[in-house]
Short mmCIF file of C-alpha atoms and ligand atoms in Angstrom, two decimals:
data_model
loop_
_atom_site.label_atom_id
_atom_site.label_comp_id
_atom_site.label_asym_id
_atom_site.label_seq_id
_atom_site.Cartn_x
_atom_site.Cartn_y
_atom_site.Cartn_z
CA MET A 1 31.10 -96.85 18.94
CA ARG A 2 32.97 -97.22 21.90
CA ILE A 3 31.92 -100.26 24.24
CA GLY A 4 33.45 -100.40 27.76
CA ILE A 5 33.19 -103.45 29.92
CA ASP A 6 34.48 -104.24 33.37
CA ALA A 7 34.24 -108.07 33.42
CA GLY A 8 34.63 -108.80 37.24
CA GLY A 9 34.05 -111.52 39.41
CA THR A 10 30.94 -111.90 39.71
CA LEU A 11 28.96 -109.69 37.31
CA ILE A 12 30.48 -108.14 33.89
CA LYS A 13 28.88 -104.21 33.38
CA ILE A 14 28.77 -102.78 29.77
CA VAL A 15 28.79 -98.89 29.29
CA TYR A 16 28.36 -97.57 25.38
CA GLU A 17 27.12 -94.60 24.18
CA GLU A 18 23.92 -93.85 22.08
CA HIS A 19 22.27 -90.41 22.45
CA GLY A 20 23.86 -90.71 25.66
CA LEU A 21 25.52 -93.30 28.12
CA HIS A 22 23.34 -96.43 28.67
CA PHE A 23 24.62 -99.45 31.67
CA LYS A 24 24.21 -103.11 31.13
CA LYS A 25 24.72 -105.81 33.67
CA ILE A 26 24.80 -109.36 33.31
CA GLU A 27 25.37 -112.64 35.17
CA TYR A 28 28.01 -115.05 33.86
CA ASN A 29 25.31 -117.99 33.46
CA GLU A 30 23.99 -115.92 30.26
CA ALA A 31 27.16 -114.14 29.71
CA GLU A 32 28.12 -116.11 26.41
CA GLN A 33 25.02 -115.40 24.50
CA ALA A 34 24.48 -111.91 25.70
CA LEU A 35 28.29 -111.84 24.63
CA ASN A 36 28.24 -112.92 21.54
CA TRP A 37 24.37 -110.87 20.43
CA LEU A 38 26.93 -108.05 21.65
CA LYS A 39 29.68 -108.72 19.13
CA THR A 40 27.16 -109.55 16.42
CA THR A 41 25.01 -106.25 17.07
CA ALA A 42 28.02 -103.78 17.02
CA PRO A 43 30.87 -106.03 15.09
CA SER A 44 33.34 -102.68 14.34
CA ALA A 45 32.79 -101.08 18.12
CA ASP A 46 35.81 -99.75 19.72
CA TYR A 47 35.84 -102.85 22.52
CA VAL A 48 37.47 -101.91 25.76
CA LEU A 49 38.22 -104.25 28.65
CA THR A 50 38.64 -104.17 31.86
CA GLY A 51 38.37 -106.32 35.39
CA GLY A 52 39.45 -110.03 36.36
CA LYS A 53 38.05 -111.91 33.37
CA ALA A 54 39.03 -108.90 30.88
CA ALA A 55 41.75 -111.09 29.12
CA ILE A 56 39.34 -114.16 28.83
CA LEU A 57 36.72 -111.85 27.27
CA LYS A 58 39.52 -110.72 24.90
CA GLU A 59 40.30 -114.32 23.91
CA ALA A 60 36.95 -115.49 23.35
CA PHE A 61 34.80 -112.39 22.30
CA PHE A 62 36.68 -109.63 21.11
CA PRO A 63 39.98 -110.73 20.02
CA GLU A 64 40.95 -106.58 18.75
CA ALA A 65 39.73 -105.23 22.47
CA ALA A 66 42.03 -103.25 24.08
CA VAL A 67 42.76 -103.99 28.09
CA ILE A 68 43.24 -101.69 30.71
CA PRO A 69 44.04 -102.40 34.42
CA GLU A 70 40.69 -102.44 36.30
CA PHE A 71 42.35 -100.29 39.61
CA THR A 72 43.09 -97.38 36.62
CA ALA A 73 39.35 -98.08 34.90
CA THR A 74 37.79 -98.02 38.29
CA CYS A 75 39.03 -94.51 40.06
CA GLU A 76 39.10 -92.70 36.40
CA GLY A 77 35.29 -93.73 35.93
CA ALA A 78 34.62 -92.55 39.22
CA LEU A 79 35.84 -89.56 39.01
CA HIS A 80 34.00 -89.13 36.05
CA LEU A 81 30.72 -89.75 37.63
CA LEU A 82 31.37 -87.46 40.75
CA LYS A 83 32.76 -84.89 38.58
CA LYS A 84 29.17 -85.22 36.32
CA ALA A 85 27.36 -85.54 39.96
CA GLY A 86 28.80 -82.22 41.00
CA LEU A 87 29.87 -84.00 44.25
CA PRO A 88 33.87 -83.24 45.92
CA HIS A 89 36.42 -85.14 43.74
CA LYS A 90 40.09 -83.69 45.18
CA SER A 91 40.63 -85.75 47.70
CA LEU A 92 38.72 -88.63 49.08
CA LEU A 93 38.78 -92.33 49.57
CA LEU A 94 36.79 -94.64 46.98
CA VAL A 95 35.52 -98.01 48.42
CA ASN A 96 34.75 -100.37 45.65
CA ILE A 97 32.97 -103.32 47.73
CA GLY A 98 32.30 -105.73 44.81
CA THR A 99 32.85 -109.61 44.97
CA GLY A 100 35.53 -108.61 47.54
CA THR A 101 36.50 -104.70 48.36
CA SER A 102 39.19 -102.64 47.36
CA TRP A 103 40.09 -99.28 48.31
CA TYR A 104 41.90 -96.28 46.48
CA LYS A 105 43.56 -92.71 47.69
CA ILE A 106 42.24 -90.46 44.96
CA GLU A 107 44.01 -87.11 45.30
CA ASP A 108 44.32 -84.13 42.63
CA GLY A 109 43.11 -86.61 39.80
CA ARG A 110 45.87 -88.86 40.96
CA HIS A 111 44.83 -92.80 42.41
CA GLU A 112 46.81 -95.48 44.38
CA ARG A 113 45.26 -98.19 45.29
CA ILE A 114 46.14 -98.53 49.32
CA LEU A 115 43.81 -101.69 51.05
CA GLY A 116 41.70 -104.81 50.11
CA SER A 117 39.59 -107.32 51.92
CA GLY A 118 38.04 -110.41 51.08
CA ILE A 119 34.68 -109.51 52.97
CA GLY A 120 32.44 -107.66 50.39
CA GLY A 121 29.41 -108.86 48.35
CA GLY A 122 30.29 -112.28 47.36
CA THR A 123 30.53 -112.66 51.21
CA PHE A 124 27.09 -111.68 51.84
CA MET A 125 26.33 -114.07 48.80
CA GLY A 126 27.86 -117.27 49.99
CA LEU A 127 26.87 -116.74 53.52
CA GLY A 128 23.50 -116.45 52.07
CA ARG A 129 23.76 -119.85 50.57
CA ILE A 130 24.79 -121.34 53.79
CA PHE A 131 22.17 -119.62 55.71
CA SER A 132 19.17 -120.14 53.25
CA GLY A 133 20.17 -122.42 50.37
CA LYS A 134 19.21 -119.33 47.93
CA ALA A 135 21.58 -117.83 45.48
CA ASP A 136 19.22 -114.44 44.37
CA HIS A 137 21.09 -111.46 45.49
CA GLN A 138 17.67 -109.40 45.79
CA ARG A 139 16.13 -111.92 47.66
CA LEU A 140 19.44 -112.31 49.92
CA ALA A 141 18.93 -108.73 50.45
CA GLY A 142 15.07 -108.46 50.96
CA LEU A 143 15.97 -111.44 53.66
CA ALA A 144 18.80 -108.79 55.28
CA ALA A 145 15.90 -106.03 55.65
CA GLN A 146 13.10 -107.59 57.23
CA GLY A 147 15.79 -109.44 59.88
CA ASN A 148 17.11 -108.46 63.45
CA ARG A 149 20.44 -109.10 63.93
CA GLY A 150 20.26 -109.03 67.76
CA ASN A 151 19.09 -112.90 67.52
CA THR A 152 22.63 -113.91 65.94
CA ASP A 153 25.25 -111.43 67.45
CA LEU A 154 25.80 -110.79 70.94
CA LEU A 155 25.91 -106.77 71.47
CA VAL A 156 27.81 -105.61 74.52
CA SER A 157 24.65 -104.78 76.10
CA ASP A 158 24.52 -108.82 76.16
CA ILE A 159 27.37 -108.94 78.08
CA TYR A 160 26.98 -106.03 80.22
CA GLY A 161 23.35 -106.68 81.34
CA ASP A 162 23.13 -110.55 81.38
CA ARG A 163 22.59 -112.23 84.54
CA SER A 164 21.00 -115.55 83.29
CA TRP A 165 24.49 -117.70 83.96
CA LEU A 166 23.26 -116.77 87.63
CA PRO A 167 20.66 -119.61 88.66
CA SER A 168 19.74 -118.10 91.85
CA ILE A 169 18.86 -114.89 90.05
CA ALA A 170 18.06 -115.59 86.68
CA GLY A 171 13.84 -115.85 86.96
CA GLN A 172 14.37 -112.25 87.88
CA ASN A 173 16.21 -111.49 84.44
CA GLY A 174 15.25 -108.49 83.04
CA ARG A 175 13.54 -107.02 86.69
CA GLN A 176 16.97 -105.76 87.27
CA LYS A 177 18.79 -102.32 86.53
CA ASP A 178 20.71 -102.32 83.26
CA VAL A 179 24.65 -102.54 83.82
CA GLU A 180 26.33 -99.54 82.78
CA ALA A 181 28.56 -100.14 80.08
CA PRO A 182 31.49 -98.44 78.96
CA ILE A 183 30.71 -98.01 75.30
CA ASP A 184 27.29 -97.84 73.53
CA GLY A 185 25.77 -100.88 74.24
CA LYS A 186 24.42 -101.49 70.84
CA LEU A 187 27.44 -102.22 69.71
CA THR A 188 28.92 -105.54 68.59
CA ALA A 189 30.89 -107.31 71.26
CA GLY A 190 30.80 -110.04 68.89
CA ASN A 191 29.67 -111.22 65.30
CA PHE A 192 27.35 -114.17 65.20
CA ALA A 193 28.33 -114.54 68.74
CA ASN A 194 24.87 -115.50 70.04
CA ILE A 195 24.88 -118.83 70.89
CA ALA A 196 22.20 -119.02 72.92
CA GLY A 197 19.78 -117.17 69.90
CA LYS A 198 17.61 -119.21 67.46
CA PRO A 199 17.78 -116.73 64.55
CA SER A 200 15.65 -116.92 61.91
CA GLU A 201 16.81 -116.59 57.85
CA GLU A 202 16.16 -113.20 57.80
CA ASP A 203 18.09 -112.51 61.30
CA LEU A 204 21.35 -114.20 59.72
CA MET A 205 21.31 -112.30 56.83
CA ALA A 206 20.97 -109.24 58.95
CA ALA A 207 24.26 -109.94 60.59
CA ALA A 208 25.83 -110.90 57.81
CA ALA A 209 25.10 -107.29 56.02
CA ASN A 210 25.96 -105.88 58.93
CA MET A 211 29.39 -107.47 59.45
CA ILE A 212 30.30 -106.66 56.11
CA ALA A 213 29.04 -102.65 56.73
CA GLU A 214 30.79 -102.87 60.23
CA THR A 215 34.10 -104.40 58.85
CA THR A 216 34.37 -102.39 55.91
CA VAL A 217 33.58 -98.88 57.46
CA LEU A 218 36.40 -100.00 60.36
CA LEU A 219 39.16 -100.96 57.38
CA THR A 220 37.72 -97.58 55.70
CA LYS A 221 38.72 -95.37 58.73
CA GLY A 222 41.90 -97.26 59.54
CA ALA A 223 42.80 -96.26 55.70
CA ALA A 224 40.96 -92.90 56.18
CA ASP A 225 43.12 -92.04 59.45
CA ILE A 226 46.62 -92.89 57.83
CA HIS A 227 46.24 -91.18 54.63
CA HIS A 228 44.37 -88.18 56.27
CA SER A 229 41.04 -88.03 53.77
CA GLU A 230 37.91 -87.89 55.51
CA ARG A 231 35.59 -88.12 52.23
CA ILE A 232 34.83 -91.63 51.74
CA TYR A 233 32.37 -92.76 48.12
CA TYR A 234 31.32 -96.50 48.30
CA ILE A 235 30.71 -97.93 44.74
CA GLY A 236 30.21 -101.74 43.92
CA SER A 237 27.09 -103.69 42.68
CA SER A 238 27.21 -105.08 46.27
CA LEU A 239 25.26 -102.24 47.47
CA LEU A 240 22.37 -102.37 45.00
CA GLY A 241 18.86 -103.34 46.33
CA ASN A 242 20.94 -104.37 49.91
CA ASP A 243 19.12 -101.44 52.18
CA ALA A 244 20.65 -103.38 55.55
CA LEU A 245 24.52 -103.08 53.56
CA LYS A 246 23.92 -99.38 52.84
CA LYS A 247 22.38 -98.28 56.07
CA GLY A 248 24.76 -100.34 58.12
CA LEU A 249 27.42 -98.51 56.13
CA LEU A 250 26.30 -95.02 56.69
CA THR A 251 25.49 -95.30 60.50
CA TYR A 252 29.07 -97.10 60.94
CA SER A 253 30.73 -94.28 58.46
CA ARG A 254 28.93 -91.41 60.66
CA MET A 255 29.67 -93.20 64.18
CA THR A 256 33.17 -93.29 63.42
CA GLY A 257 33.51 -89.62 62.19
CA LEU A 258 33.84 -90.39 58.33
CA ASP A 259 32.15 -87.88 55.59
CA ALA A 260 30.56 -90.59 53.39
CA ASP A 261 28.44 -90.93 50.47
CA PHE A 262 27.60 -93.67 47.72
CA ILE A 263 27.83 -92.63 43.89
CA PRO A 264 25.03 -92.90 41.45
CA ASN A 265 25.50 -95.09 38.85
CA GLY A 266 29.21 -96.45 41.04
CA GLU A 267 29.06 -100.01 40.27
CA TYR A 268 29.77 -98.97 36.45
CA GLY A 269 32.71 -97.41 37.50
CA GLY A 270 35.38 -99.82 35.94
CA ALA A 271 33.43 -100.14 32.78
CA ILE A 272 32.97 -96.24 32.69
CA GLY A 273 36.61 -95.99 32.85
CA ALA A 274 37.22 -98.47 30.06
CA TYR A 275 34.56 -96.65 27.70
CA LEU A 276 36.41 -93.21 28.46
CA SER A 277 40.38 -94.72 28.19
CA SER A 278 39.41 -95.04 24.14
CA TRP A 279 39.21 -91.43 23.39
CA HIS A 280 42.95 -91.18 24.00
P1 ATP B 301 35.44 -107.81 41.83
O1 ATP B 301 35.40 -106.50 41.38
O2 ATP B 301 35.72 -107.84 43.04
O3 ATP B 301 35.73 -108.79 40.38
P2 ATP B 301 32.57 -107.22 40.44
O4 ATP B 301 33.41 -106.79 39.59
O5 ATP B 301 31.94 -108.93 39.57
O6 ATP B 301 33.77 -108.58 41.30
P3 ATP B 301 30.50 -106.47 41.28
O7 ATP B 301 29.57 -106.24 40.14
O8 ATP B 301 30.71 -104.69 41.93
O9 ATP B 301 31.78 -107.12 41.80
O10 ATP B 301 29.83 -107.02 42.67
C1 ATP B 301 29.40 -108.00 42.83
C2 ATP B 301 28.37 -108.53 44.47
O11 ATP B 301 27.16 -107.90 43.85
C3 ATP B 301 27.63 -109.58 44.45
O12 ATP B 301 29.16 -110.09 45.24
C4 ATP B 301 26.63 -109.28 45.01
O13 ATP B 301 26.72 -109.07 46.63
C5 ATP B 301 26.09 -108.07 44.39
N1 ATP B 301 24.73 -108.10 43.16
C6 ATP B 301 24.00 -107.73 42.80
N2 ATP B 301 23.40 -107.84 42.06
C7 ATP B 301 23.94 -109.03 41.42
C8 ATP B 301 23.50 -109.76 40.87
N3 ATP B 301 22.42 -110.13 39.87
N4 ATP B 301 23.90 -111.59 41.18
C9 ATP B 301 24.60 -111.40 41.44
N5 ATP B 301 25.31 -110.70 42.62
C10 ATP B 301 24.99 -109.38 42.31
MG1 MG B 302 34.63 -105.28 39.70
#
């Protein structure tokens, strides 16, 4: 039996074969128990580990395990998923939104990490804790989906159309014609810059998801231009149940002319890459 494990900064992803591929995700607060259980259940399995905490897992649980590089595992695993799903995979940018975010260029099966950013799923969790005191990913994603980022962010239309600073006509605000802005008024002028707003937890989380999506797409657009790739795939556990983030990624990708999509089970890319590497 072969077992691939991707021990990332936030979550451990496990892939194994038992009448088809199985996928499991565990959090670090339950990891010791779960990994000991796995070890007892499958003592003679071929373990292949990857991710930032792979070496520590090897030391503590699986001394016989092979450890393979995270970047190779992620790209090989993503390519496997793309082929299985019948999606284009000849030339693409892979954007892994994990705790932070990594960009890979994949061309004819060759891959290279081209960019990294500290803005990612960890940013969503960290801002979530600050804004709401909550630490549960699904709850924070739920808040983000219900919020209105306009109460947190300053939009272009807020700058071009706002007369509230003119005491003499302030009372007439709203009765004036909107001033035409040179770019779409709904675009962000400043993330979290609406210092006059009274945002709720939901509004703050909506703005956090938007800022992560917007920043990620802007970096993706720059990388895509430099590397002449137009096909983009987003992966990573950060996308799970986070509709505000996913919607933002697709909207801004289209707006910048990128052909973007998600890969089903994409968060298991690293673990699948590790699992597959034991074939060789
Ligand atoms: P990295 O690759 O950067 O080392 P990682 O591999 O652990 O980190 P992922 O598992 O791809 O990263 O994504 C982690 C993110 O997924 C979290 O920051 C959070 O936004 C989101 N997430 C989804 N489900 C959970 C969960 N149950 N617990 C914590 N975070 C979750
Ligand atoms: Mg990862």
